[in-house]
CSV table of C-alpha atoms in Angstrom, one decimal:
chain,number,residue,atom,x,y,z
A,1,MET,CA,-34.1,28.2,34.4
A,2,TYR,CA,-35.1,31.8,33.9
A,3,SER,CA,-37.9,33.0,36.1
A,4,SER,CA,-39.5,34.9,33.2
A,5,PRO,CA,-39.4,34.6,29.4
A,6,GLN,CA,-36.4,36.2,27.8
A,7,TRP,CA,-37.9,37.3,24.4
A,8,HIS,CA,-34.9,39.3,23.5
A,9,LEU,CA,-32.8,36.2,23.0
A,10,LEU,CA,-34.9,35.4,19.9
A,11,ASP,CA,-33.1,38.2,18.1
A,12,LEU,CA,-29.8,36.6,17.0
A,13,ASN,CA,-28.4,39.9,15.7
A,14,ALA,CA,-29.0,41.9,18.8
A,15,THR,CA,-26.4,42.6,21.5
A,16,TRP,CA,-27.2,42.9,25.2
A,17,ARG,CA,-23.8,43.7,26.8
A,18,ASN,CA,-25.3,46.3,29.1
A,19,ALA,CA,-28.4,44.3,30.1
A,20,THR,CA,-28.6,43.2,33.7
A,21,GLU,CA,-28.4,39.4,34.4
A,22,ALA,CA,-31.8,37.9,34.3
A,23,GLU,CA,-33.2,36.2,37.4
A,24,THR,CA,-33.3,32.4,37.5
A,25,GLN,CA,-35.2,29.9,39.6
A,26,ALA,CA,-34.9,26.2,40.4
A,27,CYS,CA,-36.5,23.8,38.0
A,28,THR,CA,-40.0,23.2,39.3
A,29,GLN,CA,-40.9,20.2,37.1
A,30,GLY,CA,-37.9,18.1,37.5
A,31,TRP,CA,-35.2,17.1,35.0
A,32,GLU,CA,-35.0,14.8,32.0
A,33,TYR,CA,-31.8,12.8,31.6
A,34,ASP,CA,-30.1,11.1,28.7
A,35,ASN,CA,-30.3,7.4,29.4
A,36,SER,CA,-28.6,6.2,26.2
A,37,ARG,CA,-25.3,5.4,28.0
A,38,PHE,CA,-26.5,4.7,31.6
A,39,LYS,CA,-29.8,3.2,32.5
A,40,ALA,CA,-29.6,4.8,36.0
A,41,THR,CA,-26.9,6.5,38.1
A,42,ILE,CA,-26.9,8.2,41.6
A,43,VAL,CA,-27.1,11.5,39.7
A,44,THR,CA,-30.4,10.6,38.0
A,45,GLU,CA,-31.6,8.8,41.1
A,46,TRP,CA,-31.4,11.8,43.5
A,47,ASP,CA,-31.1,14.7,41.0
A,48,LEU,CA,-27.5,15.6,41.8
A,49,VAL,CA,-27.4,18.5,39.4
A,50,CYS,CA,-27.5,22.3,39.6
A,51,GLY,CA,-27.3,23.3,43.3
A,52,SER,CA,-26.7,19.7,44.3
A,53,ARG,CA,-24.0,19.0,41.8
A,54,SER,CA,-21.2,19.1,44.4
A,55,LEU,CA,-22.7,16.1,46.2
A,56,ARG,CA,-21.4,13.9,43.3
A,57,GLN,CA,-17.8,14.4,44.4
A,58,MET,CA,-18.8,14.4,48.1
A,59,ALA,CA,-19.7,10.7,47.9
A,60,GLN,CA,-16.2,9.8,46.9
A,61,SER,CA,-14.7,11.9,49.8
A,62,VAL,CA,-17.0,10.2,52.2
A,63,TYR,CA,-15.8,6.8,50.9
A,64,MET,CA,-12.2,7.8,51.3
A,65,GLY,CA,-13.0,9.0,54.8
A,66,GLY,CA,-14.2,5.5,55.6
A,67,VAL,CA,-10.9,4.2,54.3
A,68,LEU,CA,-9.1,6.5,56.7
A,69,VAL,CA,-11.2,5.6,59.7
A,70,GLY,CA,-11.0,1.9,58.9
A,71,SER,CA,-7.2,2.0,58.8
A,72,ILE,CA,-7.2,3.5,62.3
A,73,VAL,CA,-9.9,1.4,63.9
A,74,LEU,CA,-9.4,-2.0,62.1
A,75,GLY,CA,-5.6,-1.6,62.2
A,76,TRP,CA,-5.7,-1.3,66.0
A,77,LEU,CA,-8.2,-4.2,66.3
A,78,SER,CA,-6.1,-6.4,64.1
A,79,ASP,CA,-3.2,-6.0,66.5
A,80,ARG,CA,-5.5,-6.8,69.4
A,81,PHE,CA,-7.6,-9.6,68.1
A,82,GLY,CA,-5.6,-11.0,65.2
A,83,ARG,CA,-5.4,-10.7,61.4
A,84,ARG,CA,-7.7,-13.6,60.5
A,85,ILE,CA,-10.7,-12.5,62.6
A,86,LEU,CA,-10.6,-9.0,61.3
A,87,LEU,CA,-10.2,-10.2,57.7
A,88,LEU,CA,-13.3,-12.3,58.2
A,89,TRP,CA,-15.2,-9.4,59.6
A,90,SER,CA,-14.0,-7.0,56.9
A,91,HIS,CA,-15.2,-9.4,54.2
A,92,PHE,CA,-18.6,-9.7,55.9
A,93,GLN,CA,-18.9,-5.9,56.4
A,94,MET,CA,-18.0,-5.3,52.8
A,95,ALA,CA,-20.7,-7.8,51.6
A,96,ILE,CA,-23.4,-6.4,53.8
A,97,SER,CA,-22.6,-2.7,53.3
A,98,GLY,CA,-22.2,-3.1,49.6
A,99,THR,CA,-25.6,-4.9,49.3
A,100,CYS,CA,-27.3,-2.3,51.5
A,101,GLY,CA,-25.8,0.5,49.6
A,102,ALA,CA,-27.1,-0.9,46.4
A,103,PHE,CA,-30.7,-0.6,47.7
A,104,SER,CA,-30.4,2.7,49.5
A,105,THR,CA,-33.5,4.8,49.6
A,106,SER,CA,-31.8,8.2,50.0
A,107,TYR,CA,-28.5,9.8,49.2
A,108,PRO,CA,-27.4,10.3,52.9
A,109,LEU,CA,-28.1,6.6,53.5
A,110,PHE,CA,-26.1,5.7,50.4
A,111,CYS,CA,-23.1,7.7,51.7
A,112,PHE,CA,-23.4,6.0,55.1
A,113,TRP,CA,-23.1,2.5,53.5
A,114,ARG,CA,-20.3,3.7,51.3
A,115,PHE,CA,-18.4,5.0,54.4
A,116,LEU,CA,-18.7,1.5,55.9
A,117,CYS,CA,-17.5,0.0,52.6
A,118,GLY,CA,-14.4,2.2,52.8
A,119,MET,CA,-13.8,1.0,56.3
A,120,ALA,CA,-14.1,-2.6,55.2
A,121,LEU,CA,-11.7,-2.1,52.3
A,122,SER,CA,-9.1,-0.9,54.8
A,123,GLY,CA,-9.6,-4.1,56.8
A,124,ILE,CA,-9.4,-6.3,53.8
A,125,ILE,CA,-6.2,-4.8,52.4
A,126,LEU,CA,-4.5,-4.5,55.7
A,127,ASN,CA,-5.1,-8.0,57.0
A,128,SER,CA,-4.9,-9.9,53.8
A,129,TYR,CA,-1.5,-8.2,53.1
A,130,CYS,CA,-0.4,-8.9,56.6
A,131,LEU,CA,-1.1,-12.6,56.3
A,132,SER,CA,0.5,-12.9,53.0
A,133,LEU,CA,3.7,-11.1,54.2
A,134,GLU,CA,3.9,-13.1,57.4
A,135,TRP,CA,3.5,-16.5,55.7
A,136,ILE,CA,5.4,-16.1,52.4
A,137,PRO,CA,9.1,-17.0,52.4
A,138,THR,CA,11.7,-14.4,51.6
A,139,LYS,CA,12.9,-15.8,48.3
A,140,VAL,CA,9.4,-15.4,46.6
A,141,ARG,CA,8.1,-12.4,48.6
A,142,THR,CA,9.2,-9.9,45.9
A,143,ALA,CA,7.3,-11.8,43.2
A,144,VAL,CA,4.2,-12.3,45.3
A,145,SER,CA,4.2,-8.6,46.3
A,146,THR,CA,4.3,-7.7,42.7
A,147,TYR,CA,1.5,-10.0,41.8
A,148,TYR,CA,-0.5,-8.6,44.7
A,149,ASN,CA,0.0,-5.1,43.4
A,150,TYR,CA,-1.0,-6.1,39.9
A,151,SER,CA,-4.3,-7.6,41.2
A,152,TYR,CA,-5.5,-4.0,41.6
A,153,THR,CA,-4.7,-3.3,38.0
A,154,PHE,CA,-6.6,-6.3,36.8
A,155,GLY,CA,-9.5,-5.5,39.1
A,156,GLN,CA,-9.8,-2.0,37.5
A,157,LEU,CA,-9.9,-3.7,34.0
A,158,LEU,CA,-12.5,-6.2,35.2
A,159,LEU,CA,-14.7,-3.4,36.7
A,160,ALA,CA,-14.8,-1.7,33.3
A,161,CYS,CA,-16.1,-4.9,31.7
A,162,ILE,CA,-18.7,-5.5,34.4
A,163,ALA,CA,-19.9,-1.8,34.3
A,164,TYR,CA,-20.1,-2.1,30.5
A,165,GLY,CA,-22.6,-5.0,30.8
A,166,ILE,CA,-24.5,-3.6,33.8
A,167,ARG,CA,-25.7,0.0,33.2
A,168,ASP,CA,-27.9,0.3,36.3
A,169,TRP,CA,-25.9,1.6,39.3
A,170,ARG,CA,-27.8,-0.5,41.8
A,171,TRP,CA,-27.2,-3.8,40.1
A,172,LEU,CA,-23.6,-2.8,39.4
A,173,GLN,CA,-23.1,-2.0,43.1
A,174,PHE,CA,-24.7,-5.4,44.0
A,175,ALA,CA,-22.5,-7.2,41.5
A,176,VAL,CA,-19.4,-5.8,43.0
A,177,ALA,CA,-20.5,-6.6,46.6
A,178,ALA,CA,-21.8,-10.1,46.0
A,179,PRO,CA,-18.4,-11.9,45.6
A,180,PHE,CA,-17.4,-10.8,49.2
A,181,TYR,CA,-19.9,-13.3,50.5
A,182,PHE,CA,-17.8,-16.0,48.9
A,183,PHE,CA,-14.6,-14.4,50.1
A,184,PHE,CA,-16.1,-14.4,53.7
A,185,LEU,CA,-16.7,-18.2,53.5
A,186,TYR,CA,-13.3,-19.2,52.1
A,187,SER,CA,-11.4,-16.9,54.5
A,188,TRP,CA,-12.3,-19.3,57.3
A,189,TRP,CA,-9.7,-21.6,55.9
A,190,PHE,CA,-6.9,-19.1,56.4
A,191,PRO,CA,-4.5,-19.7,59.3
A,192,GLU,CA,-3.8,-17.0,61.8
A,193,SER,CA,-0.5,-15.2,61.6
A,194,ALA,CA,2.1,-17.2,63.4
A,195,ARG,CA,4.0,-14.1,64.3
A,196,TRP,CA,1.0,-12.4,65.8
A,197,LEU,CA,0.3,-15.5,67.9
A,198,ILE,CA,3.9,-15.7,69.1
A,199,LEU,CA,4.0,-12.0,70.1
A,200,ASN,CA,0.7,-12.4,71.9
A,201,ASP,CA,1.9,-15.3,74.0
A,202,ARG,CA,0.1,-18.0,72.0
A,203,THR,CA,3.2,-19.9,71.0
A,204,ASP,CA,1.5,-23.3,71.1
A,205,ALA,CA,-1.1,-22.2,68.5
A,206,ALA,CA,1.6,-20.7,66.4
A,207,LEU,CA,3.6,-24.0,66.5
A,208,LYS,CA,0.5,-25.9,65.4
A,209,HIS,CA,0.0,-23.6,62.3
A,210,LEU,CA,3.7,-23.8,61.5
A,211,LYS,CA,3.6,-27.6,61.5
A,212,ARG,CA,0.5,-27.5,59.4
A,213,VAL,CA,2.1,-25.3,56.8
A,214,ALA,CA,5.3,-27.3,56.8
A,215,LYS,CA,3.3,-30.4,56.1
A,216,LEU,CA,1.5,-28.7,53.2
A,217,ASN,CA,4.9,-27.7,51.7
A,218,GLY,CA,6.3,-31.2,52.0
A,219,LYS,CA,8.6,-30.3,55.0
A,220,GLU,CA,6.8,-32.4,57.6
A,221,GLU,CA,10.0,-33.8,59.0
A,222,GLU,CA,11.6,-30.4,59.6
A,223,GLY,CA,8.3,-29.1,61.0
A,224,GLU,CA,8.2,-31.8,63.7
A,225,LYS,CA,11.6,-30.7,64.9
A,226,LEU,CA,10.4,-27.2,65.6
A,227,THR,CA,9.5,-26.5,69.3
A,228,THR,CA,8.1,-23.6,71.3
A,229,ALA,CA,11.6,-23.2,72.9
A,230,ILE,CA,13.2,-22.7,69.5
A,231,ILE,CA,10.6,-20.1,68.5
A,232,LYS,CA,10.9,-18.1,71.7
A,233,SER,CA,14.7,-18.1,71.6
A,234,THR,CA,14.8,-17.0,68.0
A,235,MET,CA,12.3,-14.2,68.6
A,236,GLU,CA,13.7,-13.1,71.9
A,237,LYS,CA,14.5,-9.6,70.7
A,238,GLU,CA,11.1,-9.1,69.0
A,239,LEU,CA,9.3,-10.3,72.1
A,240,SER,CA,11.2,-7.9,74.3
A,241,ASN,CA,10.3,-5.0,71.9
A,242,VAL,CA,6.6,-5.7,72.5
A,243,LYS,CA,6.9,-4.1,75.9
A,244,ASN,CA,8.0,-0.8,74.4
A,245,THR,CA,5.6,1.8,73.2
A,246,TYR,CA,6.1,4.6,70.7
A,247,THR,CA,4.0,7.4,69.4
A,248,VAL,CA,3.9,9.5,66.2
A,249,LEU,CA,5.7,12.2,68.1
A,250,ASP,CA,8.8,10.1,68.0
A,251,LEU,CA,9.0,10.9,64.3
A,252,PHE,CA,9.8,14.6,65.1
A,253,LYS,CA,12.2,14.3,68.0
A,254,THR,CA,15.4,14.4,66.0
A,255,PRO,CA,16.5,16.5,63.0
A,256,VAL,CA,17.0,13.7,60.5
A,257,MET,CA,13.8,11.9,61.5
A,258,CYS,CA,11.9,15.2,61.3
A,259,LYS,CA,13.2,15.9,57.8
A,260,THR,CA,12.4,12.4,56.7
A,261,ALA,CA,8.9,12.6,58.2
A,262,TYR,CA,8.0,15.9,56.5
A,263,CYS,CA,9.3,14.9,53.1
A,264,THR,CA,7.6,11.6,53.1
A,265,MET,CA,4.4,13.2,54.3
A,266,LEU,CA,4.4,15.5,51.3
A,267,VAL,CA,5.3,12.7,48.9
A,268,TRP,CA,2.5,10.4,50.1
A,269,PHE,CA,-0.1,13.2,50.2
A,270,SER,CA,0.7,14.4,46.7
A,271,THR,CA,1.0,11.0,45.1
A,272,SER,CA,-2.5,10.0,46.4
A,273,PHE,CA,-3.9,13.4,45.8
A,274,ALA,CA,-2.8,13.6,42.1
A,275,TYR,CA,-3.6,9.9,41.5
A,276,TYR,CA,-7.2,10.1,42.6
A,277,GLY,CA,-7.5,13.6,41.0
A,278,LEU,CA,-6.9,12.0,37.6
A,279,ALA,CA,-9.0,8.9,38.4
A,280,ILE,CA,-12.2,10.8,39.2
A,281,ASP,CA,-12.0,13.0,36.0
A,282,LEU,CA,-12.3,10.2,33.4
A,283,GLN,CA,-15.2,11.8,31.7
A,284,GLY,CA,-13.4,15.1,31.3
A,285,PHE,CA,-11.2,13.7,28.5
A,286,GLY,CA,-14.1,13.4,26.0
A,287,VAL,CA,-13.5,9.7,25.5
A,288,ASP,CA,-15.9,6.8,26.1
A,289,ILE,CA,-15.9,6.3,29.9
A,290,TYR,CA,-15.5,2.5,29.6
A,291,LEU,CA,-12.6,2.8,27.1
A,292,ILE,CA,-10.7,5.3,29.2
A,293,GLN,CA,-11.2,3.1,32.3
A,294,VAL,CA,-9.5,0.3,30.4
A,295,ILE,CA,-6.7,2.6,29.2
A,296,PHE,CA,-6.1,3.9,32.6
A,297,GLY,CA,-6.0,0.4,34.0
A,298,ALA,CA,-3.8,-1.1,31.2
A,299,VAL,CA,-1.2,1.7,31.5
A,300,ASP,CA,-0.3,0.5,35.0
A,301,ILE,CA,1.0,-2.8,33.6
A,302,PRO,CA,4.1,-1.4,31.8
A,303,ALA,CA,4.4,1.5,34.3
A,304,LYS,CA,4.8,-0.8,37.3
A,305,PHE,CA,7.2,-3.0,35.4
A,306,VAL,CA,9.4,-0.1,34.6
A,307,GLY,CA,9.1,0.9,38.3
A,308,VAL,CA,10.4,-2.5,39.3
A,309,LEU,CA,13.5,-2.1,37.0
A,310,THR,CA,14.3,1.4,38.2
A,311,LEU,CA,13.8,0.5,41.8
A,312,SER,CA,16.1,-2.5,41.5
A,313,TYR,CA,18.8,-1.0,39.3
A,314,VAL,CA,18.7,2.8,39.6
A,315,GLY,CA,17.4,3.6,43.1
A,316,ARG,CA,14.4,4.5,45.2
A,317,ARG,CA,15.0,8.3,45.3
A,318,PHE,CA,15.4,8.6,41.6
A,319,THR,CA,12.3,6.6,40.9
A,320,GLN,CA,10.2,8.5,43.4
A,321,GLY,CA,11.3,12.0,42.5
A,322,THR,CA,11.4,11.4,38.7
A,323,SER,CA,8.0,9.7,38.5
A,324,LEU,CA,6.3,12.5,40.4
A,325,ILE,CA,8.0,15.3,38.4
A,326,LEU,CA,7.1,13.6,35.2
A,327,ALA,CA,3.5,13.1,36.3
A,328,GLY,CA,3.2,16.8,37.4
A,329,SER,CA,4.7,18.1,34.2
A,330,ILE,CA,2.4,16.0,32.0
A,331,ILE,CA,-0.7,17.1,34.0
A,332,ILE,CA,0.3,20.8,33.6
A,333,ILE,CA,1.1,20.3,29.9
A,334,ASN,CA,-2.3,18.7,29.3
A,335,ILE,CA,-4.0,21.9,30.3
A,336,PHE,CA,-2.7,23.7,27.2
A,337,VAL,CA,-3.7,20.9,24.8
A,338,PRO,CA,-6.9,21.8,22.8
A,339,HIS,CA,-9.9,19.8,23.7
A,340,ASP,CA,-10.5,18.8,20.1
A,341,LEU,CA,-7.2,16.8,20.3
A,342,GLN,CA,-8.8,14.0,22.3
A,343,ALA,CA,-6.3,11.3,21.4
A,344,LEU,CA,-3.4,13.5,22.5
A,345,ARG,CA,-5.1,14.5,25.7
A,346,THR,CA,-6.0,11.0,26.6
A,347,SER,CA,-2.5,9.7,25.9
A,348,LEU,CA,-0.9,12.3,28.0
A,349,ALA,CA,-3.3,11.7,30.9
A,350,ALA,CA,-2.7,7.9,30.6
A,351,ILE,CA,1.1,8.5,30.8
A,352,GLY,CA,0.7,10.8,33.8
A,353,LYS,CA,-1.5,8.2,35.5
A,354,GLY,CA,1.2,5.5,34.8
A,355,CYS,CA,3.9,7.7,36.4
A,356,LEU,CA,1.7,8.2,39.5
A,357,ALA,CA,1.2,4.4,39.6
A,358,THR,CA,5.0,4.0,39.7
A,359,ALA,CA,5.2,6.7,42.4
A,360,PHE,CA,2.6,4.9,44.4
A,361,SER,CA,4.6,1.7,44.2
A,362,CYS,CA,7.8,3.4,45.1
A,363,CYS,CA,6.8,5.6,48.0
A,364,TYR,CA,5.8,2.7,50.2
A,365,LEU,CA,9.1,0.8,49.6
A,366,HIS,CA,11.2,3.9,50.0
A,367,ALA,CA,9.5,4.9,53.3
A,368,GLY,CA,9.7,1.4,54.6
A,369,GLU,CA,13.5,1.4,54.2
A,370,LEU,CA,13.9,5.0,55.5
A,371,TYR,CA,12.2,4.6,58.8
A,372,PRO,CA,14.0,2.6,61.6
A,373,THR,CA,12.4,-0.6,62.9
A,374,VAL,CA,11.3,1.1,66.2
A,375,VAL,CA,8.9,3.4,64.2
A,376,ARG,CA,8.5,1.6,60.9
A,377,ALA,CA,5.6,-0.6,62.1
A,378,GLU,CA,3.6,2.4,63.3
A,379,GLN,CA,3.9,3.9,59.8
A,380,ALA,CA,3.2,0.7,58.0
A,381,ARG,CA,0.0,-0.1,59.8
A,382,GLY,CA,-1.8,2.8,58.1
A,383,ASN,CA,-0.7,1.8,54.6
A,384,LEU,CA,-3.7,0.4,53.0
A,385,LEU,CA,-4.0,1.6,49.3
A,386,LEU,CA,-0.3,2.2,48.6
A,387,LEU,CA,0.8,-1.3,48.0
A,388,PRO,CA,4.5,-2.1,47.4
A,389,ILE,CA,5.7,-3.0,43.9
A,390,ARG,CA,8.8,-4.7,45.5
A,391,MET,CA,9.3,-5.8,49.1
A,392,SER,CA,12.7,-6.4,50.7
A,393,SER,CA,13.2,-9.5,52.7
A,394,PHE,CA,13.7,-7.7,56.0
A,395,MET,CA,10.0,-6.6,56.1
A,396,LEU,CA,8.4,-9.9,57.1
A,397,PHE,CA,8.7,-9.3,60.8
A,398,SER,CA,9.6,-5.7,61.1
A,399,PHE,CA,6.7,-4.7,58.8
A,400,MET,CA,4.1,-5.8,61.3
A,401,SER,CA,6.0,-5.4,64.5
A,402,GLU,CA,3.9,-5.3,67.6
A,403,MET,CA,6.1,-2.6,69.4
A,404,ARG,CA,3.2,-0.2,69.5
A,405,GLN,CA,-0.5,-0.2,69.2
A,406,THR,CA,-1.2,3.5,69.3
A,407,GLY,CA,-2.8,3.9,65.9
A,408,MET,CA,-1.9,4.4,62.3
A,409,GLY,CA,1.2,6.2,61.1
A,410,LEU,CA,1.3,9.9,60.2
A,411,VAL,CA,2.7,9.4,56.8
A,412,THR,CA,0.0,7.1,55.5
A,413,THR,CA,-2.6,9.3,57.1
A,414,MET,CA,-1.5,12.0,54.8
A,415,ALA,CA,-2.1,9.7,51.8
A,416,ARG,CA,-5.7,9.2,53.0
A,417,VAL,CA,-6.2,12.9,53.4
A,418,GLY,CA,-4.9,13.4,49.9
A,419,ALA,CA,-7.4,10.9,48.6
A,420,MET,CA,-10.2,12.7,50.5
A,421,MET,CA,-9.1,16.1,49.2
A,422,ALA,CA,-8.9,15.2,45.5
A,423,PRO,CA,-12.7,15.2,44.9
A,424,VAL,CA,-13.1,18.4,46.9
A,425,VAL,CA,-10.5,20.2,44.8
A,426,LYS,CA,-12.2,18.9,41.7
A,427,LEU,CA,-15.2,21.2,42.6
A,428,THR,CA,-13.0,24.3,42.0
A,429,GLY,CA,-13.3,23.4,38.3
A,430,ASP,CA,-16.9,24.8,38.4
A,431,SER,CA,-15.3,28.3,38.8
A,432,VAL,CA,-12.1,27.9,36.9
A,433,ALA,CA,-12.0,24.9,34.5
A,434,PHE,CA,-8.2,24.3,34.6
A,435,LEU,CA,-7.7,25.1,38.3
A,436,PRO,CA,-8.0,21.4,39.6
A,437,MET,CA,-5.3,20.2,37.1
A,438,VAL,CA,-3.0,23.1,38.1
A,439,ILE,CA,-3.3,22.1,41.8
A,440,TYR,CA,-2.8,18.3,41.1
A,441,GLY,CA,0.1,18.9,38.8
A,442,GLY,CA,1.7,21.6,41.0
A,443,MET,CA,1.6,19.4,44.1
A,444,ALA,CA,3.2,16.5,42.2
A,445,LEU,CA,6.0,18.7,41.0
A,446,PHE,CA,6.7,20.1,44.4
A,447,SER,CA,6.7,16.8,46.2
A,448,GLY,CA,8.8,15.2,43.4
A,449,THR,CA,11.4,17.9,44.1
A,450,SER,CA,11.3,17.2,47.9
A,451,ALA,CA,11.7,13.5,47.2
A,452,PHE,CA,15.3,14.2,46.2
A,453,LEU,CA,16.0,15.5,49.7
A,454,LEU,CA,15.5,12.0,51.0
A,455,PRO,CA,18.5,9.6,51.3
A,456,GLU,CA,18.9,6.7,48.9
A,457,THR,CA,18.2,3.3,50.4
A,458,ARG,CA,18.9,0.8,47.6
A,459,ASN,CA,21.4,-1.9,48.7
A,460,LYS,CA,21.9,-0.1,52.0
A,461,PRO,CA,21.7,-1.8,55.4
A,462,LEU,CA,18.5,-1.0,57.2
A,463,PRO,CA,18.4,1.1,60.4
A,464,ASP,CA,17.0,-0.5,63.5
A,465,THR,CA,16.8,2.5,65.8
A,466,ILE,CA,16.4,6.3,65.6
A,467,GLU,CA,19.9,6.8,67.0
A,468,GLU,CA,21.4,4.6,64.2
A,469,MET,CA,19.5,6.6,61.6
A,470,GLU,CA,20.8,9.9,63.0
A,471,SER,CA,24.4,8.5,63.2
A,472,ARG,CA,24.3,7.5,59.5
A,473,ALA,CA,23.2,10.9,58.5
A,474,LYS,CA,25.9,12.7,60.5
A,475,ASN,CA,28.8,10.3,60.1
A,476,GLY,CA,27.9,8.1,57.1
A,477,ALA,CA,28.3,5.1,59.3
A,478,GLU,CA,26.9,1.8,58.0
A,479,LYS,CA,26.6,-1.5,59.7
A,480,GLU,CA,26.9,-5.0,58.3
A,481,GLU,CA,23.8,-6.6,57.0
A,482,SER,CA,22.2,-8.6,59.7
A,483,PRO,CA,21.2,-12.3,59.2
A,484,LYS,CA,17.7,-13.0,58.0
A,485,LYS,CA,15.4,-11.8,60.8
A,486,ASP,CA,12.4,-13.6,59.5
A,487,GLU,CA,13.7,-17.2,59.7
A,488,ILE,CA,13.5,-19.6,62.6
A,489,PRO,CA,16.4,-22.1,62.3
A,490,LEU,CA,16.0,-25.8,63.1
A,491,GLN,CA,18.6,-27.1,65.5
A,492,GLY,CA,20.7,-29.7,64.0
A,493,THR,CA,19.2,-29.6,60.6
A,494,GLY,CA,20.9,-26.6,59.0
A,495,THR,CA,17.6,-25.6,57.5
A,496,SER,CA,15.1,-22.9,58.2
A,497,LEU,CA,11.4,-23.7,58.5
A,498,MET,CA,10.1,-20.2,58.1
A,499,GLY,CA,12.6,-19.4,55.4
A,500,GLN,CA,12.0,-22.4,53.3
A,501,SER,CA,8.8,-24.2,54.4
A,502,VAL,CA,6.4,-21.5,55.2
């Protein structure tokens, strides 16, 4: 507000081009807010306006920082103490942190609880996805992975409906956190990962769980024939690899690995960066916030379906590069669309978001097939928000390999950094309105182009070592597809317990 009355402004016909800018001062009597749409928000609760306006976006960056830290800490703990225990803890932490956040008495305290919620989200996604991958048979894993990915889409749609009915941010926060108390209770029923138990020298416990699952699936007779000796002999190679250790530096020791690492780092950063950049700007399209939330959620349904088709029949590189280039082009084009054409702007934004959803789905699968087994697990451990739209059968055991316990992978770290940077870049819109979209779109275009520098992996045999990957790049050598690595055959039965029963 002006520090003194500006009487000259009453004269509508006067011009004051040469007048010096009047002094302003902070509002001394507080603010009045329009409560017609929201009963209460964190903005109205702690007056995040004027000089404190940037704190609105900072809360989202703090949350994504929690996701990053959680992927490191809880990812390492899950390797050390097991998936089930960490899943239980993550559900409990999410319930408590979400509830405490709903009744925070200050903005810093709210950010603290949101940070813990972000950590818990990492643990939930990581460990629930680990358990599902390590128990689901190969023949249905692609379908289950697709359903798992779609659960996020339907969760976004459900959130819009809940938020429409609950207009107070505190009760909305509590409504979102409350179901995790129930999730915490029913998670006690989950069995521990048999693979984790075997790799941690607890074969007897793994055998018990395998027989239990075989009984549930009507394969009790086959399950009874399984012994610890069969398990150990089948996983002899995996058990020997546990003794080996690898670091992120192994990604940069050879030319092909270095090129792959840099390109996938850029792709993952830009995909997450542009995706969350669009997601946090829902109100900027001039459409009802609840409606556009539904639109942005619904567009993922056909987008991910198209992604499945192109991944399966065209290729990973084409899907990755094309989806990012399309998304970046649409974001840039939308800058030049007049604001009064709300329908067109919203449609373009929804299509761009759908393209990024496809890129999200593809970048995980493509990277998983690019990296050799000896470093693939290190990269996969950090992947928490970028869930696969299609999972190849090889990834049951190699996905969560215990060859290293040194932290999360560099590539997925870049995705978390991108998610953290998106709200910060949004602040540049206070100076230049179109600058955030230029940055989001430009990064998507640049990374989409770099995606075409990566090799195609569709229907290609998977590399097991760094040396093999280098040899393929130089000589075009390919090896025969190995037998199913995630199945434990039963002697004398001609069947596979983990391939058919589990």
